[in-house]
PDB file of C-alpha atoms in Angstrom:
ATOM      1  CA  UNK A1165      28.112 -17.472  27.977  1.00 61.00           C
ATOM      2  CA  UNK A1166      25.855 -15.053  29.712  1.00 69.00           C
ATOM      3  CA  UNK A1167      23.595 -12.688  27.873  1.00 74.00           C
ATOM      4  CA  UNK A1168      24.093  -8.992  28.318  1.00 76.00           C
ATOM      5  CA  UNK A1169      21.235  -7.346  30.124  1.00 78.00           C
ATOM      6  CA  UNK A1170      19.742  -4.197  28.630  1.00 74.00           C
ATOM      7  CA  UNK A1171      20.323  -1.028  30.550  1.00 81.00           C
ATOM      8  CA  UNK A1172      16.969   0.445  29.563  1.00 85.00           C
ATOM      9  CA  UNK A1173      14.019  -1.679  28.480  1.00 81.00           C
ATOM     10  CA  UNK A1174      12.209  -0.600  25.287  1.00 79.00           C
ATOM     11  CA  UNK A1175       9.501   2.009  25.776  1.00 82.00           C
ATOM     12  CA  UNK A1176       7.036   0.200  23.544  1.00 84.00           C
ATOM     13  CA  UNK A1177       7.692  -3.495  22.984  1.00 87.00           C
ATOM     14  CA  UNK A1178       7.122  -4.471  19.349  1.00 90.00           C
ATOM     15  CA  UNK A1179       7.455  -0.903  18.099  1.00 91.00           C
ATOM     16  CA  UNK A1180       9.762  -1.817  15.200  1.00 91.00           C
ATOM     17  CA  UNK A1181       7.484  -4.644  14.080  1.00 93.00           C
ATOM     18  CA  UNK A1182       4.473  -2.325  14.182  1.00 95.00           C
ATOM     19  CA  UNK A1183       6.367   0.374  12.319  1.00 95.00           C
ATOM     20  CA  UNK A1184       7.428  -2.097   9.602  1.00 96.00           C
ATOM     21  CA  UNK A1185       3.829  -3.289   9.243  1.00 97.00           C
ATOM     22  CA  UNK A1186       2.527   0.274   8.936  1.00 97.00           C
ATOM     23  CA  UNK A1187       5.145   1.139   6.309  1.00 98.00           C
ATOM     24  CA  UNK A1188       4.254  -1.990   4.335  1.00 98.00           C
ATOM     25  CA  UNK A1189       0.514  -1.274   4.456  1.00 98.00           C
ATOM     26  CA  UNK A1190       1.071   2.392   3.632  1.00 98.00           C
ATOM     27  CA  UNK A1191       3.148   1.549   0.596  1.00 98.00           C
ATOM     28  CA  UNK A1192       0.578  -0.975  -0.685  1.00 98.00           C
ATOM     29  CA  UNK A1193      -2.412   1.334  -0.210  1.00 98.00           C
ATOM     30  CA  UNK A1194      -0.399   4.303  -1.495  1.00 97.00           C
ATOM     31  CA  UNK A1195       0.386   2.411  -4.676  1.00 97.00           C
ATOM     32  CA  UNK A1196      -3.270   1.574  -5.269  1.00 97.00           C
ATOM     33  CA  UNK A1197      -4.322   5.136  -4.438  1.00 97.00           C
ATOM     34  CA  UNK A1198      -1.848   6.538  -6.971  1.00 96.00           C
ATOM     35  CA  UNK A1199      -2.996   3.967  -9.518  1.00 96.00           C
ATOM     36  CA  UNK A1200      -6.638   4.921  -8.954  1.00 95.00           C
ATOM     37  CA  UNK A1201      -5.918   8.647  -9.242  1.00 95.00           C
ATOM     38  CA  UNK A1202      -4.078   8.143 -12.534  1.00 93.00           C
ATOM     39  CA  UNK A1203      -6.779   5.991 -14.120  1.00 92.00           C
ATOM     40  CA  UNK A1204      -9.519   7.688 -16.105  1.00 91.00           C
ATOM     41  CA  UNK A1205     -12.596   5.913 -17.424  1.00 89.00           C
ATOM     42  CA  UNK A1206     -14.612   7.233 -20.332  1.00 90.00           C
ATOM     43  CA  UNK A1207     -17.346   5.886 -22.504  1.00 88.00           C
ATOM     44  CA  UNK A1208     -16.611   5.305 -26.140  1.00 87.00           C
ATOM     45  CA  UNK A1209     -19.335   4.803 -28.716  1.00 86.00           C
ATOM     46  CA  UNK A1210     -19.696   1.249 -29.932  1.00 84.00           C
ATOM     47  CA  UNK A1211     -18.857   0.591 -33.537  1.00 79.00           C
ATOM     48  CA  UNK A1212     -22.048  -0.388 -35.283  1.00 72.00           C
ATOM     49  CA  UNK A1213     -21.281  -3.479 -37.351  1.00 66.00           C
ATOM     50  CA  UNK A1214     -19.070  -1.869 -39.986  1.00 58.00           C
ATOM     51  CA  UNK A1215     -21.247   1.238 -40.151  1.00 59.00           C
ATOM     52  CA  UNK A1216     -24.296  -0.809 -41.194  1.00 58.00           C
ATOM     53  CA  UNK A1217     -22.749  -1.403 -44.634  1.00 57.00           C
TER      54      UNK A1217
END
């Protein structure tokens, strides 16, 4: 069997692989960015050994 030849070669070889990689990285960093924006740190006073009895 002979392979069919493409009529037009791709404009940018590897474009779909690059696009998939960028979407994967964007989703990972987007998740951590959203997690960081939703996290709030605050200081709480330490409990002093049962209020010093």
